[in-house]
Coordinates of C-alpha atoms and ligand atoms in Angstrom, one line a residue:
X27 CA -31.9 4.6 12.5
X28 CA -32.8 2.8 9.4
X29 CA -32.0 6.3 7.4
X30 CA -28.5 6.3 8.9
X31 CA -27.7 2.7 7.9
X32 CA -28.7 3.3 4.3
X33 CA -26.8 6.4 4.2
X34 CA -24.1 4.4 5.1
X35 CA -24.6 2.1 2.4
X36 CA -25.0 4.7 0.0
X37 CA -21.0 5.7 1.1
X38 CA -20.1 2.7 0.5
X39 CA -21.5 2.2 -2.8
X40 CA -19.9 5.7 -3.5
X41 CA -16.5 4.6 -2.1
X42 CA -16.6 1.4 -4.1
X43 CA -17.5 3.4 -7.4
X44 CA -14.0 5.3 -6.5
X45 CA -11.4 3.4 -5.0
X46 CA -12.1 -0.5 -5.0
X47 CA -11.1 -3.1 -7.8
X48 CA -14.3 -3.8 -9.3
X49 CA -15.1 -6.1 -12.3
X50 CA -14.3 -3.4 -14.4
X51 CA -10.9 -3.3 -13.3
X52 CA -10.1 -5.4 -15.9
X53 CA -10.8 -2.9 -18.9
X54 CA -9.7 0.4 -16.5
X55 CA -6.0 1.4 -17.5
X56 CA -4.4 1.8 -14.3
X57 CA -0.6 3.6 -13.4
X58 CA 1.2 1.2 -11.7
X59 CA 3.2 1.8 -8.8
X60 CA 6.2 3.9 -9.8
X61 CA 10.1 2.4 -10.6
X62 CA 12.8 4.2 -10.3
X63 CA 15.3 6.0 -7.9
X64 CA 15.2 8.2 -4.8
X65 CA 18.5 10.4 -3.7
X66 CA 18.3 10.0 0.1
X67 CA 18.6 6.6 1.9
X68 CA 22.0 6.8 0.5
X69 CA 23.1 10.9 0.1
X70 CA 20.9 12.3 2.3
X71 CA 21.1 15.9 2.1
X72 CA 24.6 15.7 0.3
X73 CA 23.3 15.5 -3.7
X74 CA 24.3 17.8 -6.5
X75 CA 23.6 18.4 -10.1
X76 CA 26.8 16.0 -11.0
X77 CA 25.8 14.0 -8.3
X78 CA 22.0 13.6 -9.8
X79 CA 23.4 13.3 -13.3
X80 CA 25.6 10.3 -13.2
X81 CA 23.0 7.9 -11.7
X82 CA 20.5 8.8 -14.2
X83 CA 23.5 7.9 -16.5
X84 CA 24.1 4.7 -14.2
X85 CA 20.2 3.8 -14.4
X86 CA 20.5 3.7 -18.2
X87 CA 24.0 1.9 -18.1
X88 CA 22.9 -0.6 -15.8
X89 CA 19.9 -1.8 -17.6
X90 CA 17.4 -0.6 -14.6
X91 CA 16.4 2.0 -17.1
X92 CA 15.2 -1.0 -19.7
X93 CA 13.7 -3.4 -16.7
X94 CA 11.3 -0.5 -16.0
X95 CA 13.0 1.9 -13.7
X96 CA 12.1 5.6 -15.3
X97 CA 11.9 8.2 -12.2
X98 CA 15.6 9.6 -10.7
X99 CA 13.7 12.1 -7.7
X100 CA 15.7 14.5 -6.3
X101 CA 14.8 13.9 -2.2
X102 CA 15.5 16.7 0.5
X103 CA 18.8 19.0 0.1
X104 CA 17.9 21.6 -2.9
X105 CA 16.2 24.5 -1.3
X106 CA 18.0 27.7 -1.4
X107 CA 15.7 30.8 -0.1
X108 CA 12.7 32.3 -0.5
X109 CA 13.3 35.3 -2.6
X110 CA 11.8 39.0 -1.7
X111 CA 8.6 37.9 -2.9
X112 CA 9.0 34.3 -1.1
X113 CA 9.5 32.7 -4.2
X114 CA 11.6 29.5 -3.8
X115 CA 14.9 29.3 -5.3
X116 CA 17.6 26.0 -5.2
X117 CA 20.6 25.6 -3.3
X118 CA 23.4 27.5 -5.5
X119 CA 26.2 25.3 -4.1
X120 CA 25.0 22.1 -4.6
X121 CA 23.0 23.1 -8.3
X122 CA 25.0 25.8 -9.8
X123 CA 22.9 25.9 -12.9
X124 CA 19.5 25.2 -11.2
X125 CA 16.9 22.6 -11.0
X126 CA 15.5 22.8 -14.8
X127 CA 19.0 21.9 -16.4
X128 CA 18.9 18.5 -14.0
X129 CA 15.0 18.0 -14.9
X130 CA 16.3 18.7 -18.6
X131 CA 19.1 16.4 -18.3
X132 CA 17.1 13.2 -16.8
X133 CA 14.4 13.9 -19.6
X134 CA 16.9 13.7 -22.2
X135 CA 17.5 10.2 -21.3
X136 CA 13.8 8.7 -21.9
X137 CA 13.3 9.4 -17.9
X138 CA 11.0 11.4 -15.5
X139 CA 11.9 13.5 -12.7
X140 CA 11.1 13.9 -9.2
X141 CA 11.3 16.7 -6.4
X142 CA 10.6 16.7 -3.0
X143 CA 8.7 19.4 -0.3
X144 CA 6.7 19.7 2.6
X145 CA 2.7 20.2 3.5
X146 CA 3.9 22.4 6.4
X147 CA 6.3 25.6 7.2
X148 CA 9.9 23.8 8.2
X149 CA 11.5 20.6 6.3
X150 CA 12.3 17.4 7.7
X151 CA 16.1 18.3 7.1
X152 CA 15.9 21.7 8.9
X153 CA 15.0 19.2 12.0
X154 CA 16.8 16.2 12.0
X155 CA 19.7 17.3 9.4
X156 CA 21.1 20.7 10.2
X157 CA 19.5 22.0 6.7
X158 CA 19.2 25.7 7.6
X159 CA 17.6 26.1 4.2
X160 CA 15.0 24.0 5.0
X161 CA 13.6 26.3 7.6
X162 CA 10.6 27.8 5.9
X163 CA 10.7 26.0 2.7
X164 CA 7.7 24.1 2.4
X165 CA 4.4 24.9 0.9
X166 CA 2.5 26.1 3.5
X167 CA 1.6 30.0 2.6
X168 CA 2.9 28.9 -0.6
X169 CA 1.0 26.5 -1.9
X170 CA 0.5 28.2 -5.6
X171 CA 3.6 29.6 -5.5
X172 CA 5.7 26.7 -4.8
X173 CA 3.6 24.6 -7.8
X174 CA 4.3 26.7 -10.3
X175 CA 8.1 26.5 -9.6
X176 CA 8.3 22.7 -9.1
X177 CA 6.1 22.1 -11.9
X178 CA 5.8 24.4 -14.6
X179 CA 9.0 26.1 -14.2
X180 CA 11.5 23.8 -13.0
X181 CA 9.2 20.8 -15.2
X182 CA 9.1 18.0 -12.6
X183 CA 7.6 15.1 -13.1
X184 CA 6.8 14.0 -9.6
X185 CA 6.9 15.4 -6.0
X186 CA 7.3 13.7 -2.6
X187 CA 5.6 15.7 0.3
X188 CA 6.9 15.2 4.0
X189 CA 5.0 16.5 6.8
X190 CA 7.5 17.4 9.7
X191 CA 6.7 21.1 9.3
X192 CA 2.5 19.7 9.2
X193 CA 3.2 17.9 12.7
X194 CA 5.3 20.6 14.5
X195 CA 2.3 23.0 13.3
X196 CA -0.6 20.3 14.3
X197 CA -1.9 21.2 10.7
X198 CA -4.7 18.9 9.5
X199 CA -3.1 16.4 7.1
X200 CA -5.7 15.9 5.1
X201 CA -6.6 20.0 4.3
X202 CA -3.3 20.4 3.5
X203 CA -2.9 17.4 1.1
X204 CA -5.7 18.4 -0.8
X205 CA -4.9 22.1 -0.8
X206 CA -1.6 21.5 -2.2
X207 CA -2.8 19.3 -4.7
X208 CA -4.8 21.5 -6.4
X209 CA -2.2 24.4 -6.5
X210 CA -0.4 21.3 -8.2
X211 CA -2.9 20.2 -10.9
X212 CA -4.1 24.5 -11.1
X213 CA -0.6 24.3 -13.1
X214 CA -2.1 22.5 -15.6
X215 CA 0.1 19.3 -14.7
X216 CA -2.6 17.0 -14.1
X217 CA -0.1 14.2 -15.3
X218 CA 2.4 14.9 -12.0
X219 CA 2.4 12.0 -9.7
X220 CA 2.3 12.6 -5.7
X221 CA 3.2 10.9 -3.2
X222 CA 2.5 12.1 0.1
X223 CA 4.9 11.1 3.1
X224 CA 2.9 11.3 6.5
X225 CA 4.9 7.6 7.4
X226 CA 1.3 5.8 8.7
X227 CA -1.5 5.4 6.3
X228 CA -3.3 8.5 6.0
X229 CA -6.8 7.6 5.2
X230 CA -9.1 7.3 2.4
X231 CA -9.2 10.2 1.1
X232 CA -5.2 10.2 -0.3
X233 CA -6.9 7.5 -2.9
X234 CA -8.3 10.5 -4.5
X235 CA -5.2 13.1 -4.4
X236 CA -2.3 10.8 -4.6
X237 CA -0.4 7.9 -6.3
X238 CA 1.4 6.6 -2.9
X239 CA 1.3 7.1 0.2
X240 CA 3.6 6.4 3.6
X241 CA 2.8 3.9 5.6
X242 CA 5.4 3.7 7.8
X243 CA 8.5 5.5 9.6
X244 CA 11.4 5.8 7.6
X245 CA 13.7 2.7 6.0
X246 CA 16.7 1.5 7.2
X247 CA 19.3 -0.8 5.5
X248 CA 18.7 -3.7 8.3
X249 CA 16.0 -6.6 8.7
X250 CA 14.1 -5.5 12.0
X251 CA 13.1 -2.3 9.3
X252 CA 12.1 -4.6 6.7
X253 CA 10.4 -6.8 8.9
X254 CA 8.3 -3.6 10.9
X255 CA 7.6 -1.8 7.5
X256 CA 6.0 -5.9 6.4
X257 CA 4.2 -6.0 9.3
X258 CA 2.4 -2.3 9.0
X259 CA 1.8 -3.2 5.4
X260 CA -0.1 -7.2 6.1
X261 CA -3.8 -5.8 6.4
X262 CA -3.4 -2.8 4.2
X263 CA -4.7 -4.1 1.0
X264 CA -8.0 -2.8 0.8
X265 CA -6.6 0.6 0.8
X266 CA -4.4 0.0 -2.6
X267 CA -5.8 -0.5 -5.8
X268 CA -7.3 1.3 -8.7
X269 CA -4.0 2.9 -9.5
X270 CA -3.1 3.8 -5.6
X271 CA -0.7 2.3 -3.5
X272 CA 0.7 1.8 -0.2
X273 CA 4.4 2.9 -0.2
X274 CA 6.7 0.9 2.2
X275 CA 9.0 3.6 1.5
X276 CA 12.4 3.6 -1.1
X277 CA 14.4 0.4 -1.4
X278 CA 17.5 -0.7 0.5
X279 CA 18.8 -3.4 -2.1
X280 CA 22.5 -3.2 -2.7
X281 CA 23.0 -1.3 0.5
X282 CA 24.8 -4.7 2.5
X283 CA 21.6 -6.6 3.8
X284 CA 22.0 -10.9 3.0
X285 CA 21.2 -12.0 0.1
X286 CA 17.7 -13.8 1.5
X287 CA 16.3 -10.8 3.7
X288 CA 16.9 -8.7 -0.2
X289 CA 14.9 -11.5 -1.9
X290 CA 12.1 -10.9 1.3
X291 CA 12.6 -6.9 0.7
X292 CA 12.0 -7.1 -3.0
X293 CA 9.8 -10.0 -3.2
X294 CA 6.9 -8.3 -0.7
X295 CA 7.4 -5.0 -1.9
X296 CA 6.7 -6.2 -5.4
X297 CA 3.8 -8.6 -4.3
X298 CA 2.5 -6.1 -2.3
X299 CA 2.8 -3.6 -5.1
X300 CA 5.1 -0.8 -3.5
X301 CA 6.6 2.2 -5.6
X302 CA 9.7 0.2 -6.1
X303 CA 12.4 3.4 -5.7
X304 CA 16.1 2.1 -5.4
X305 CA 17.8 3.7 -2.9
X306 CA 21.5 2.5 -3.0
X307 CA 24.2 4.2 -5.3
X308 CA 23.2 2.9 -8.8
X309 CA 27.0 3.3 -10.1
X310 CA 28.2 0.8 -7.9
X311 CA 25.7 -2.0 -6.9
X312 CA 26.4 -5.3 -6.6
X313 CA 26.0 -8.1 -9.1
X314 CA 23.6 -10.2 -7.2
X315 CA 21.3 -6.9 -6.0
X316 CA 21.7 -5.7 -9.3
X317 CA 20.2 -9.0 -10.7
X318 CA 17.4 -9.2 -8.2
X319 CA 16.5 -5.6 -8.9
X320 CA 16.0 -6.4 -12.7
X321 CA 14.2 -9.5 -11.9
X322 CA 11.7 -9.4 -14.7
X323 CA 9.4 -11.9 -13.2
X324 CA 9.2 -10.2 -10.0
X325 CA 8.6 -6.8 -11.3
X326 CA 6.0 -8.4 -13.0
X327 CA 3.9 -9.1 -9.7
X328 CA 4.8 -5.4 -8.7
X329 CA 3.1 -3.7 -12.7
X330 CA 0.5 -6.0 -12.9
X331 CA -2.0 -4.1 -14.6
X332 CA -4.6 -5.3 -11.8
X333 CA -3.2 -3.1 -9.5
X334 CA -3.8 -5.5 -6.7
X335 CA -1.7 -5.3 -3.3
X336 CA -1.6 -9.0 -1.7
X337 CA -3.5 -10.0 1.3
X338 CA -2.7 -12.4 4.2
X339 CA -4.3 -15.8 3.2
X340 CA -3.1 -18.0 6.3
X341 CA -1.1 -17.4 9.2
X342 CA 0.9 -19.8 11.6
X343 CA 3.0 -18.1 14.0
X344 CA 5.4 -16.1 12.1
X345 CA 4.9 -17.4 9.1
X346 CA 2.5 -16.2 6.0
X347 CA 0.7 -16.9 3.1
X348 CA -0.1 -13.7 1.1
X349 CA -2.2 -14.0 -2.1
X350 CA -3.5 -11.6 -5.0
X351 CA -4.6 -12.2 -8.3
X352 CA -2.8 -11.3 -11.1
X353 CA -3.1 -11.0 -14.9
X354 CA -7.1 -11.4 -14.8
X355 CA -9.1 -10.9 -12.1
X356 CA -10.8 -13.8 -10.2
X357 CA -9.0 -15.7 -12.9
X358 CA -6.9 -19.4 -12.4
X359 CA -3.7 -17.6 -12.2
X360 CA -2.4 -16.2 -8.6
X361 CA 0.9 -14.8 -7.2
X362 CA 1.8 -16.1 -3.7
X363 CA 4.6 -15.3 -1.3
X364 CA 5.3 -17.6 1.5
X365 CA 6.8 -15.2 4.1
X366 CA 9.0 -16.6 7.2
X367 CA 9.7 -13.6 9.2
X368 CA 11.5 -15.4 12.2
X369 CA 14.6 -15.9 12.5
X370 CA 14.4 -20.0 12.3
X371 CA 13.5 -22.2 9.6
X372 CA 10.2 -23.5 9.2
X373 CA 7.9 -25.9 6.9
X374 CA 4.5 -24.1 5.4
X375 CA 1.8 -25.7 4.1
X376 CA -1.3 -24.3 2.6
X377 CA -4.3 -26.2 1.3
X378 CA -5.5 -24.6 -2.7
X379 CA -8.9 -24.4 -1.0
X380 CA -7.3 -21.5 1.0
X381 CA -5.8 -20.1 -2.2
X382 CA -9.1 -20.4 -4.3
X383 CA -7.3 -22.8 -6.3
X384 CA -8.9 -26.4 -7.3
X385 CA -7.8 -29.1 -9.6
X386 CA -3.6 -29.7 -10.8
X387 CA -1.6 -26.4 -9.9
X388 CA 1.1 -25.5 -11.7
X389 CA 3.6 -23.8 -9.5
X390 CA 6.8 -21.5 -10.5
X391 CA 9.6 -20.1 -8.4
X392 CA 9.7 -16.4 -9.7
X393 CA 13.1 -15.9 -7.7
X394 CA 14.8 -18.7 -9.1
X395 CA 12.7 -18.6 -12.4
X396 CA 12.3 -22.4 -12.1
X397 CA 9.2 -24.4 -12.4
X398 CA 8.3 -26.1 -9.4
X399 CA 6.1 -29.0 -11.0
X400 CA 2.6 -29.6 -10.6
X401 CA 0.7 -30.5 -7.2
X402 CA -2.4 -31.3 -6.2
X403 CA -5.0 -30.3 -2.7
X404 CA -1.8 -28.3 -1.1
X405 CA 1.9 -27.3 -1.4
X406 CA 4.5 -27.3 1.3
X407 CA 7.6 -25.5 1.6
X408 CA 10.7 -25.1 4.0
X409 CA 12.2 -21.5 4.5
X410 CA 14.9 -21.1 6.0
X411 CA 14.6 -18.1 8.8
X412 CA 14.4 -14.7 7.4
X413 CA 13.3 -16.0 3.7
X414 CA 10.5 -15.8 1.3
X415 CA 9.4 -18.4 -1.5
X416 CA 7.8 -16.2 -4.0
X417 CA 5.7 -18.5 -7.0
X418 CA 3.4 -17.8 -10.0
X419 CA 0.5 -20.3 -9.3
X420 CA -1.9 -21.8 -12.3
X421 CA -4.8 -24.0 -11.4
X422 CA -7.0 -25.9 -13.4
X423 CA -9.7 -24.1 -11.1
X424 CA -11.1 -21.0 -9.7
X425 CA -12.8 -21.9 -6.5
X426 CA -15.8 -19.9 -5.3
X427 CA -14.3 -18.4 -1.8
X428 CA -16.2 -19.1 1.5
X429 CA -14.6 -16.9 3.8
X430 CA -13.5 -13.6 4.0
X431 CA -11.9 -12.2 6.8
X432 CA -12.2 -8.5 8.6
X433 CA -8.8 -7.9 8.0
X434 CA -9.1 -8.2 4.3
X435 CA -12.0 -5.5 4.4
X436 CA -12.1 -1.7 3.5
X437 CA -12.5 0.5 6.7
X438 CA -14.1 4.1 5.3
X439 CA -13.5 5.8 8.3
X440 CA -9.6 4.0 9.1
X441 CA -6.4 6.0 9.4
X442 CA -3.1 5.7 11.8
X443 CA -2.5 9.2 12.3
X444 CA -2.8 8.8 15.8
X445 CA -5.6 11.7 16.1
X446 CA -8.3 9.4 17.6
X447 CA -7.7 6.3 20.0
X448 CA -10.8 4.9 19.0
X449 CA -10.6 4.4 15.5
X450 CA -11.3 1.5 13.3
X451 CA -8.9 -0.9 12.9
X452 CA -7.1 -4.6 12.7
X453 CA -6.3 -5.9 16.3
X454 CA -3.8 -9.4 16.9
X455 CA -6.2 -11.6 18.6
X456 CA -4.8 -15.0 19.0
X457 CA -8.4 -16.8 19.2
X458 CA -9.4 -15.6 15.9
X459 CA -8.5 -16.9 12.2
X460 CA -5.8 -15.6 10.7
X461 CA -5.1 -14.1 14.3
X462 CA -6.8 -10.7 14.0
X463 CA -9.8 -8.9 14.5
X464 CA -10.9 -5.9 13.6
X465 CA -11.9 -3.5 16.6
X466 CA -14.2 -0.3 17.0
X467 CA -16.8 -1.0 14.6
X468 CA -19.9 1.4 14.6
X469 CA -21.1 4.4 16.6
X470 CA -21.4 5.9 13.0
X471 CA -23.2 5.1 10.4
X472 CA -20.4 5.1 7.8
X473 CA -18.0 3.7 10.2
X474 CA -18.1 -0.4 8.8
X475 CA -16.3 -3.6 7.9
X476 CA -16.9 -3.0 4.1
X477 CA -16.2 -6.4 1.8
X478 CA -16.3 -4.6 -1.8
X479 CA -16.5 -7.8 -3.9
X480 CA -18.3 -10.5 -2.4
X481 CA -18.0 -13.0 -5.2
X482 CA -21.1 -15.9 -6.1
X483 CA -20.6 -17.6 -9.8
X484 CA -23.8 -18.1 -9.9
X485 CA -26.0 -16.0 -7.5
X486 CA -28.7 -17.5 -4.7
X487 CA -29.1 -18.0 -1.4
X488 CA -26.3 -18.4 1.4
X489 CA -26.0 -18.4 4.7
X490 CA -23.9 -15.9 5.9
X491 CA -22.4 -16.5 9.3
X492 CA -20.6 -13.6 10.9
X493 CA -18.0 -14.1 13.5
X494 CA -17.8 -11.6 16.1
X495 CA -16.6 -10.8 19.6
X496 CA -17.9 -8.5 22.5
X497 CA -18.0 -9.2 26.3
X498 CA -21.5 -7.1 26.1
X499 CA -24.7 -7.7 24.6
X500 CA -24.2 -5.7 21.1
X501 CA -26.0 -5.3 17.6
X502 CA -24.9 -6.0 14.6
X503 CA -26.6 -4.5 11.2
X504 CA -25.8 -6.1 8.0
X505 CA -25.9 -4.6 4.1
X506 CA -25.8 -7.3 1.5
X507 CA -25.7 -5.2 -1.1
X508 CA -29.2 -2.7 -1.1
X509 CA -30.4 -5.1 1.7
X510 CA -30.4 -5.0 5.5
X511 CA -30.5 -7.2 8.5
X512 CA -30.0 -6.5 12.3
X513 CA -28.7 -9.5 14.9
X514 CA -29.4 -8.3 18.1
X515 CA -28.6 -9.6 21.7
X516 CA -25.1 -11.0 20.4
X517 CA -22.5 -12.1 22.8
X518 CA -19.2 -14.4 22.6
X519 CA -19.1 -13.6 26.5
X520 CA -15.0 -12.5 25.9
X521 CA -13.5 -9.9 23.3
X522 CA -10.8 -12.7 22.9
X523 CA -13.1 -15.4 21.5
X524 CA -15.5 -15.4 18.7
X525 CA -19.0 -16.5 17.9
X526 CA -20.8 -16.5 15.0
X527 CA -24.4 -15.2 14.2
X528 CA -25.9 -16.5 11.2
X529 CA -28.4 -14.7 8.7
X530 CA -29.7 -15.8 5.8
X531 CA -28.8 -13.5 2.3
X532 CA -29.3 -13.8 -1.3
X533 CA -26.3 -13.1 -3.3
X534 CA -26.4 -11.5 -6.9
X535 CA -24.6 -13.6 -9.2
X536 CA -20.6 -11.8 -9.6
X537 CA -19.6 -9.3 -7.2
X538 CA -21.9 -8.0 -4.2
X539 CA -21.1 -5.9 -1.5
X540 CA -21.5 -6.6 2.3
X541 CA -20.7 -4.6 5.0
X542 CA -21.5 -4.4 9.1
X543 CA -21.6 -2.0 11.5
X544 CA -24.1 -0.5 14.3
X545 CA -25.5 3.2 12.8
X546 CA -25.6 4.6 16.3
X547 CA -23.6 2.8 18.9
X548 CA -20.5 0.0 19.0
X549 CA -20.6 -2.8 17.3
X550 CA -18.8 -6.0 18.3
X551 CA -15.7 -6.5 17.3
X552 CA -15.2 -8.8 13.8
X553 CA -13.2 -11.5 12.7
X554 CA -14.4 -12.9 9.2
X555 CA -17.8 -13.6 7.4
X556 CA -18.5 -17.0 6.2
X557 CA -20.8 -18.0 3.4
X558 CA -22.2 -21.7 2.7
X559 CA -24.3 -22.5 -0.6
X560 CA -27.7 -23.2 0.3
Ligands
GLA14 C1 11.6 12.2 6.1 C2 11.1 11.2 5.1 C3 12.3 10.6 4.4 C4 13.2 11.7 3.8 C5 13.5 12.7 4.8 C6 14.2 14.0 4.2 O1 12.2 11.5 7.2 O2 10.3 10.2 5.6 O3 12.0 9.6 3.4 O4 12.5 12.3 2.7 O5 12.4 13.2 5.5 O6 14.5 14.9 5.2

């Protein structure tokens, strides 16, 4: 037993030399998510070389290409065939010159390029699109092949892989990710970005191959697809960071949505620290899109070089708080959205405590670029339905944080692939803070609510009060840090209310790592961790 729970403990510590934002984040030189533009929520399969060529033209005439926007990515629509050796060639209609004179083209405007291609046999557009050419034209059997095509012949920059040809052939995701991968960087391209399209998160291990990932089914120009693709992203954060993101997919600014649900699209999907890829015909947007999508402040939030994606800080009803630090890490400045997702206006009001923040806070409206003034213990707001206040907070303060909720935790073993019923992950539960738990904990050793940075100024001892729910009579075992404790005998009597267990820890002064879990059998479920100064 006790051999499992270290080993498990030993992952973690791995994982959290990997993928977490540690306290060397700071000094690490990250990539940030990646600006720029994406041929389909607009074309579709329709695009051509002119078509390609005049909005990398309009991305430099409009001034996206100064505010940060550098890739123009070609999306599904330019296979041709595989040749007598299976060697992929472009779609002669639509490029009459080829795919290197467009990559040649968009480079010789101070931008990168992008392609597009698929883990399995058959492309998304041979399925849903009537794209004959896409039948066969995705990497599997052609993993090298295709690689040294995309990359070293035709010079792209960056590739999008879908998986409809994965699914159809129930391949595993994750084999063929990686496999692909490495026919990608075997090229000698180890600078080419990836992003890999499964739409749900895919699990840990994309940290390791790729620069984005899907988290969701694809984008549609309207507000219930803003509001879903929000929603999948809220207790995501512990996935991003260290230079990998969570892609809510490619923009749908200037594509006819109300001004106030585009400030809620581009203000969360810069707070949240999405590839920002615009999606809408850059030789025609409107003024006001235009305008938000150069909004320097905003981007800011989105290229922070902490790489952090915001996290749900409180919740009431539809409404939200999400926080992450920017510009230093656990420093007195913080970004923070207040998100109203219904459809009626509503006042929010969060206490600094909740934010971390202490003393005077400064407060600025990056939307409006306005300062807000200064306040003091809270800040309210009233939003309007569909509407997000997005601010740049400065305290006098940095307050020692007390609780940490599961939600905000690293899962190792989480994905939503849909593979395994019983997996891991955040469930809405009314009775608990923030309103969600986090459900099937244990059974495996490595299978754990992992809080990476555990943060004590000063170090000592704490009491560390779990809150936990299980109808049954469950264990819990508990790492701070190289350190273990088991609560046995626990029962809240109802998944749908907590309790709390208490244990007393000694913290190490700056960042410590706790986790819980049950090495061999189910855990209860788990809705924060509290800690109080002893
Ligand atoms: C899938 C992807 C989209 C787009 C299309 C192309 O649906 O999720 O973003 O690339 O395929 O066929």
């Amino acid at each position: 037993m006790k051999n499992g729970f270290l080993y498990a403990f030993a992952l973690c510590g791995a994982l959290l030399a990997s993928c977490s934002g540690t306290q060397e984040t700071k000094e690490k030189a990250f990539l940030p998510p990646l600006m720029g533009w994406s041929s389909w929520n607009t074309y579709f399969v329709d695009i051509s070389e002119d078509l390609i060529k005049k909005q990398a033209d309009a991305m430099v005439s409009t001034g996206l290409k100064d505010a940060g926007y550098k890739y123009i990515n070609i999306d599904d629509g330019f296979f041709g065939y595989r040749d007598s050796v299976g060697k992929m060639t472009y779609n002669a209609e639509r490029f009459p010159n080829g795919m290197r004179v467009v990559s040649d083209y968009v480079h010789s405007l101070g931008l990168k390029a992008g392609i597009y291609s698929e883990g399995g046999d058959n492309t998304c557009g041979s399925m849903y699109n009537a794209e004959k050419t896409g039948i066969g034209a995705g990497f599997y059997g052609h993993d090298q092949q295709d690689a040294d095509v995309y990359f070293k012949e035709w010079n792209f920059d960056f590739i999008k892989i879908d998986y409809c040809g994965g699914k159809e052939l129930g391949l595993s995701e994750r084999d063929r990710y990686e496999s692909i991968v490495k026919a990608i960087r075997n090229t000698g391209r180890t600078d080419a970005s990836i992003n890999i399209c499964r739409w749900a998160y895919p699990g840990a291990w994309a940290a390791n191959i790729a620069r984005s990932w899907r988290i969701s089914w694809d984008i549609q120009p309207r507000w219930s697809s803003i509001k879903y693709i929000i929603g999948k992203n809220m207790y995501l954060s512990a996935f991003a960071g260290n230079g990998g993101y969570n892609d809510m997919d490619m923009l749908e600014i200037g594509r006819g949505m109300p001004r106030n649900e585009e400030e809620v699209h581009f203000g969360i999907w810069c707070i949240m620290s999405s590839p920002l890829l615009i999606g809408c015909d850059m030789t025609s947007i409107p003024e006001s899109s235009l305008e938000l999508l150069k909004n320097k402040e905003l981007i800011a939030l989105n290229q922070d070089p902490l790489g952090l994606q915001a996290y749900v800080a409180q919740r009431n009803g539809d409404a939200y708080v999400l926080v992450k630090d920017i510009e230093t890490k656990r420093g007195k400045v913080r970004a923070i959205a207040f998100y109203n997702s219904s459809d009626s206006a509503c006042d929010i009001t969060v206490p600094f405590k909740t934010l971390e923040l202490g003393g005077k806070v400064k407060v600025r409206d990056l939307v409006k670029h306005e300062d807000m003034g200064t306040f003091e213990q809270q800040m309210s707001c009233s939003l309007q339905g569909r509407s997000v206040l997005i601010c740049r907070m400065e305290a006098e303060e940095r307050l020692e944080p007390e609780v940490y909720e599961a939600e905000w935790a690293f899962l190792p073993l989480y994905d939503d692939l849909g593979h395994n019923p019983r997996i891991i992950r955040c469930v809405q539960s009314p009775n608990c803070s923030g309103g969600v738990r986090v459900g099937y904990v244990g059974a495996k050793p490595e299978n754990r609510v992992v809080w990476k940075e555990v943060y004590s100024e000063k170090g000592g001892n704490y009491e560390l009060g779990i809150s936990y729910c299980t109808s049954k009579k469950q264990k819990i075992q508990v790492a701070v840090n190289d350190k273990e404790y088991v609560l046995d005998n626990l029962s809240s009597g109802d998944y749908n209310k907590p309790a709390v267990a208490t244990v007393d820890v000694t913290l190490k002064p700056g960042y410590n790592v706790v986790s819980v879990g049950c090495d061999y059998a189910w855990a209860p479920d788990i809705d924060k961790i509290e800690l109080k100064k002893k």
